[in-house]
Structures are given as structure tokens and as C-alpha cells.
mmCIF file of C-alpha atoms in Angstrom:
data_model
loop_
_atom_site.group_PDB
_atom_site.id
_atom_site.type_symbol
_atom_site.label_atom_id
_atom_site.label_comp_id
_atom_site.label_asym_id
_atom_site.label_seq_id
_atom_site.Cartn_x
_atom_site.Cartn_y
_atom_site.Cartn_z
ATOM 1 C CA UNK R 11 0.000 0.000 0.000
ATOM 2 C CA UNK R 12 2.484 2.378 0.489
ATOM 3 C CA UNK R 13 4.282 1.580 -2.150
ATOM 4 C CA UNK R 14 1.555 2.424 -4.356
ATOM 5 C CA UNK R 15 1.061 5.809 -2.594
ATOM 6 C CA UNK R 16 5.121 6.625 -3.141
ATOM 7 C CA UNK R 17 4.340 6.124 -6.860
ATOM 8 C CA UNK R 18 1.130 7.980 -7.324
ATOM 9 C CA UNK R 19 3.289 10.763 -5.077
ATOM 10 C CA UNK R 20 5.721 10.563 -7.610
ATOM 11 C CA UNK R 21 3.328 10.651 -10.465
ATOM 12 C CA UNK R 22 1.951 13.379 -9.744
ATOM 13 C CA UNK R 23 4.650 15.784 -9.214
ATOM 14 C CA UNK R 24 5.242 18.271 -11.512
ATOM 15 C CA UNK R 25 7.833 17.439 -14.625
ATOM 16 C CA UNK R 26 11.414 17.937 -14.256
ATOM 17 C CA UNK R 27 12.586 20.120 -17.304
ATOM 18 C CA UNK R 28 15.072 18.957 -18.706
ATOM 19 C CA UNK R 29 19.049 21.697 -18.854
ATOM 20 C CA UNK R 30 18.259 23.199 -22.698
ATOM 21 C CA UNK R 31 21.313 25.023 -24.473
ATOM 22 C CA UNK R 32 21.734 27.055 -27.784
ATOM 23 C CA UNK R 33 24.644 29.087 -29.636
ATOM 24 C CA UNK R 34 22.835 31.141 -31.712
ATOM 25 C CA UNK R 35 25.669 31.937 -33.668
ATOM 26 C CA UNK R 36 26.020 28.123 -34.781
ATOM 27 C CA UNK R 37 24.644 26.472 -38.082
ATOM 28 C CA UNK R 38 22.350 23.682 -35.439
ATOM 29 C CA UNK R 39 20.823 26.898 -34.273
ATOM 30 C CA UNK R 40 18.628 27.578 -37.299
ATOM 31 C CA UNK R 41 15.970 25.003 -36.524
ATOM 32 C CA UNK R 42 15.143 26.310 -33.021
ATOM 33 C CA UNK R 43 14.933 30.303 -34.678
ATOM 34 C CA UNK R 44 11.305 31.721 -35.256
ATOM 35 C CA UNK R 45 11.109 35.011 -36.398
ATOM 36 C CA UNK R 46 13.575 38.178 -36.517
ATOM 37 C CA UNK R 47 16.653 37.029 -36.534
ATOM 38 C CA UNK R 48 19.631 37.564 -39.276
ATOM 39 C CA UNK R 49 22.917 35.205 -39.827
ATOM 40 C CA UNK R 50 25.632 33.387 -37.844
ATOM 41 C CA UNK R 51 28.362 35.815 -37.122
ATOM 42 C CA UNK R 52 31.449 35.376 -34.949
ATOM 43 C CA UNK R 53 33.514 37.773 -33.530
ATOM 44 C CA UNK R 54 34.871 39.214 -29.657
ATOM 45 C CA UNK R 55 35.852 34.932 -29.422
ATOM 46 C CA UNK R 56 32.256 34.182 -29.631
ATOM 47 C CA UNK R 57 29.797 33.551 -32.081
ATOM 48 C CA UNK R 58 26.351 35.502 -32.014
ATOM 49 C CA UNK R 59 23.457 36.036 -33.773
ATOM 50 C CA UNK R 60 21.718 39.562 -34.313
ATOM 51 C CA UNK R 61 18.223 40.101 -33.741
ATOM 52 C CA UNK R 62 17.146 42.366 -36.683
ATOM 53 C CA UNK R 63 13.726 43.230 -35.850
ATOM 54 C CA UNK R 64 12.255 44.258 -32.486
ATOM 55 C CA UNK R 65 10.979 41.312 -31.934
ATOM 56 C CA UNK R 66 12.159 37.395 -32.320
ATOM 57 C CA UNK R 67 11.128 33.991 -31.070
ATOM 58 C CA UNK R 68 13.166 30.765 -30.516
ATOM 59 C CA UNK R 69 11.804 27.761 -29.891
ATOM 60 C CA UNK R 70 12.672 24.816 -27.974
ATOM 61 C CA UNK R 71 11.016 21.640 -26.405
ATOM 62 C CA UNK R 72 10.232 21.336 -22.761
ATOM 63 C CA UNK R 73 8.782 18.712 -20.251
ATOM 64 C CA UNK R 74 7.138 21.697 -18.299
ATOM 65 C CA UNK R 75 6.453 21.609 -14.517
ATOM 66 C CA UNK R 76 9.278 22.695 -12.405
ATOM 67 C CA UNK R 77 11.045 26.068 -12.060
ATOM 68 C CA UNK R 78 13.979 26.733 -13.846
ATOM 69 C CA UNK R 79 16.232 29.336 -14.812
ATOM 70 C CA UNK R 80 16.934 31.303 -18.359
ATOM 71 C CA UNK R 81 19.834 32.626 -19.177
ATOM 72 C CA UNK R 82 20.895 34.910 -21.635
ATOM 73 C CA UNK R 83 24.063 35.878 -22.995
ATOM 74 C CA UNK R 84 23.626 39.124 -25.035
ATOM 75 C CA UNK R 85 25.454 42.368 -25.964
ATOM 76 C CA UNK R 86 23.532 45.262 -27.433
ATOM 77 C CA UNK R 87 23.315 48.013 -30.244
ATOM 78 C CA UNK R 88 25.222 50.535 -28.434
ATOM 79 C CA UNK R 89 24.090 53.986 -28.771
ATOM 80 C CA UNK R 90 25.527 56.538 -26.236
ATOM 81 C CA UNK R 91 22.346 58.401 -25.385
ATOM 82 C CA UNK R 92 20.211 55.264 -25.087
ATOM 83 C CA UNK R 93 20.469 52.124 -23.212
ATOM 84 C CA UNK R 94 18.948 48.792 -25.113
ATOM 85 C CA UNK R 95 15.918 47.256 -23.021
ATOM 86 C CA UNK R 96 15.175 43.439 -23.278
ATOM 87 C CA UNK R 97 11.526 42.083 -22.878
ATOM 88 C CA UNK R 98 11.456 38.447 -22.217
ATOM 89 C CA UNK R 99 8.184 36.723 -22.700
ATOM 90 C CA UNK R 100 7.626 32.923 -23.005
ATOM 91 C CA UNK R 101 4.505 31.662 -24.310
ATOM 92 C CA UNK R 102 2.835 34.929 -25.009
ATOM 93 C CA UNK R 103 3.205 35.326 -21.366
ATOM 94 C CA UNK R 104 5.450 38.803 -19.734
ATOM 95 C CA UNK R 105 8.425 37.656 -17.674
ATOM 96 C CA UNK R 106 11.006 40.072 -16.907
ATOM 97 C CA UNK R 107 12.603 43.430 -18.542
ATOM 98 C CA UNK R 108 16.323 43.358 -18.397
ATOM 99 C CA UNK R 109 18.014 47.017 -19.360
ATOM 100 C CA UNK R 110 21.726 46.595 -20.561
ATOM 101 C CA UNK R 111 24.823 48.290 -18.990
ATOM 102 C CA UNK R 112 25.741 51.484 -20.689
ATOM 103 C CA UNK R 113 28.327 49.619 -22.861
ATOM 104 C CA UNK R 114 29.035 47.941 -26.183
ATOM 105 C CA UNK R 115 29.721 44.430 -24.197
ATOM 106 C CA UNK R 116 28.494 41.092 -24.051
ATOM 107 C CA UNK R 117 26.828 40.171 -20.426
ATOM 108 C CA UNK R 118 25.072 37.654 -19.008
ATOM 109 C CA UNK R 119 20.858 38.349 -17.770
ATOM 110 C CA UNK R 120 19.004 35.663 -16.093
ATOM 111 C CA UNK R 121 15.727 35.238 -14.182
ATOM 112 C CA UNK R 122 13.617 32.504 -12.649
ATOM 113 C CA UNK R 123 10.478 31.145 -14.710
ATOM 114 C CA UNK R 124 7.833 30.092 -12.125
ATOM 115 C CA UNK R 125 6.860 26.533 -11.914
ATOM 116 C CA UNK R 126 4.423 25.933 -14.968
ATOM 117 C CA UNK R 127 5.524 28.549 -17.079
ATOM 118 C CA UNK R 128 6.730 26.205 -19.514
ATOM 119 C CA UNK R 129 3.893 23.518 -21.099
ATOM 120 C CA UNK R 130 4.871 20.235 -21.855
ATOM 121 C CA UNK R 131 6.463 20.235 -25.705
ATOM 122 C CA UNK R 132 7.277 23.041 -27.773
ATOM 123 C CA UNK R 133 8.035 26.425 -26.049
ATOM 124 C CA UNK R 134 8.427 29.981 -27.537
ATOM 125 C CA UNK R 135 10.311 32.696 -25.648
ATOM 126 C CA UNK R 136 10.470 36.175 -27.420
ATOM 127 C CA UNK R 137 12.676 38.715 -27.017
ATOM 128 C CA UNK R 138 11.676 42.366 -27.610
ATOM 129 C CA UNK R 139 13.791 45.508 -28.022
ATOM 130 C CA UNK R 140 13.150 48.955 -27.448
ATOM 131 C CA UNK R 141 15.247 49.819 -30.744
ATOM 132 C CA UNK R 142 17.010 48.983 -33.376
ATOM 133 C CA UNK R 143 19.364 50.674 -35.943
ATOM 134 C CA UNK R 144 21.625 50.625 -38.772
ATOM 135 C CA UNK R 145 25.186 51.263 -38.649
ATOM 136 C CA UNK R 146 26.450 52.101 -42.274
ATOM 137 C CA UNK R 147 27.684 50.237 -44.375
ATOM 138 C CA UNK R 148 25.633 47.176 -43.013
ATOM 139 C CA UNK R 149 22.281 47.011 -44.361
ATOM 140 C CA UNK R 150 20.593 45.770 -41.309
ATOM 141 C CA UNK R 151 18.950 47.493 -38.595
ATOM 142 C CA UNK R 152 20.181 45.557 -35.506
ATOM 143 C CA UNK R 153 19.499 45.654 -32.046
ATOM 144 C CA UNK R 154 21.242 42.741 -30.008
ATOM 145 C CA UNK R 155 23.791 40.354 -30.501
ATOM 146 C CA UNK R 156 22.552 36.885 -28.948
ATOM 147 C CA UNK R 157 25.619 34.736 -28.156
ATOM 148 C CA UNK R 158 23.896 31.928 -26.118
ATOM 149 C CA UNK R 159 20.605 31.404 -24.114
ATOM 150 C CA UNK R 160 19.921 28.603 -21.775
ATOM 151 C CA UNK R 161 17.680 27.136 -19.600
ATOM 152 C CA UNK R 162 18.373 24.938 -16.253
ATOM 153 C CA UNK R 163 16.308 23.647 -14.137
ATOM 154 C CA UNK R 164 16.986 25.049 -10.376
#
């Protein structure tokens, strides 16, 4: 009998998400990239990824339940008078703001997503800018450079 309750215990516990990694920068990247994103780039002994609209998804596969952590490892358009501001959303749903240092440099964010803010399956977390530009004599109006962005459980 109370083996049986152990395993019903046990059953019913929230899923464990599994750690989830990506170099944006890297060719194995492209499958996991929704929209607004441009090439593979490498550069400062990293490779990146720049977002290129105000707005872009990744996607990635979860077993949903517990709480775990994202991570983000991210350097932005620098513009002297302005500091770049990050909105992270996952599944439609608002999570955090992150506002970058006052400098051209990569840096790590992070915050805690609340047990059962990822579903079982696929995931979508969305980053949004508050600007963009172009820096002659690239064509593309970029707004942050996306090294890597992971997610562990805690």
C-alpha cells in the first residue's frame, strides 16, 4: 500500500525540465529560430546572432512543470544616449525586462520562470527591443547580438 502511494506521489509531481542550451551563432541553431533574426556571425571569441527586428522567437522543447532558470548571454546596439531594453516573454506570457549596462559588451541576464511557465512540448520565448538601428555600411537594422541562451532547471 504504500508503495503504491510513493508512486502515485511521484506521479503526480510536476515534470522535471530537462538543462536546454543554444549558440545562436552556430549552423544547429537555425531550426530552433522563429522570427527576426539575421545570420551566424562570430567575432569578440564568440559567435552571435543579431536580432534584426524588435521582436524574435526561438523555440525549444520542454517537459514543463518545475522552475527553472533562463539565461541569456547578449550584448547590445550601443548607442551613447540610449540604453537597449530586453523584454522576455515565453509563451505569449510577460516575464522580466532586463536594461543593458551602458556599454558595447556582451553580459550575461538571467531570471527565474515560475513553476508551470513552460507547457509540456514546444516552447516559444520572445525577445523584444526597445530599438534597433543601422550602422552604415551594413544594411541591417540591428538591435542585439545573442551569443547563447539557456535554460536549467533550479
Amino acid at each position: 500500500m504504500q508503495r503504491c502511494l510513493a508512486i502515485a506521489l511521484l506521479l503526480a509531481l510536476p515534470a522535471f525540465a530537462e538543462p536546454w542550451s543554444i549558440d545562436l551563432g552556430s549552423d544547429t541553431a537555425e531550426p530552433s529560430l522563429g522570427f527576426g533574426w539575421s545570420h551566424g556571425e562570430s567575432g569578440t571569441n564568440r559567435t552571435f546572432r543579431w536580432m534584426d527586428r524588435l521582436e524574435a522567437d526561438i523555440w525549444f522543447e520542454s517537459d514543463g512543470g518545475s522552475e527553472v532558470e533562463l539565461a541569456l548571454n547578449a550584448a547590445p546596439m550601443y548607442l551613447a544616449w540610449k540604453r537597449q531594453v530586453i523584454g522576455v516573454y515565453v509563451n505569449g506570457r510577460f516575464i522580466a525586462e532586463w536594461r543593458c549596462p551602458d556599454d558595447p559588451e556582451f553580459h550575461d541576464y538571467s531570471v527565474t520562470l515560475p513553476a508551470g511557465t513552460l507547457k509540456p512540448g514546444r516552447n516559444r520565448l520572445t525577445l523584444r527591443l526597445g530599438y534597433h538601428r543601422r550602422v552604415p555600411p551594413d544594411t541591417r537594422e540591428v538591435g542585439l547580438a545573442v551569443h547563447r541562451i539557456s535554460i536549467t532547471p533550479r
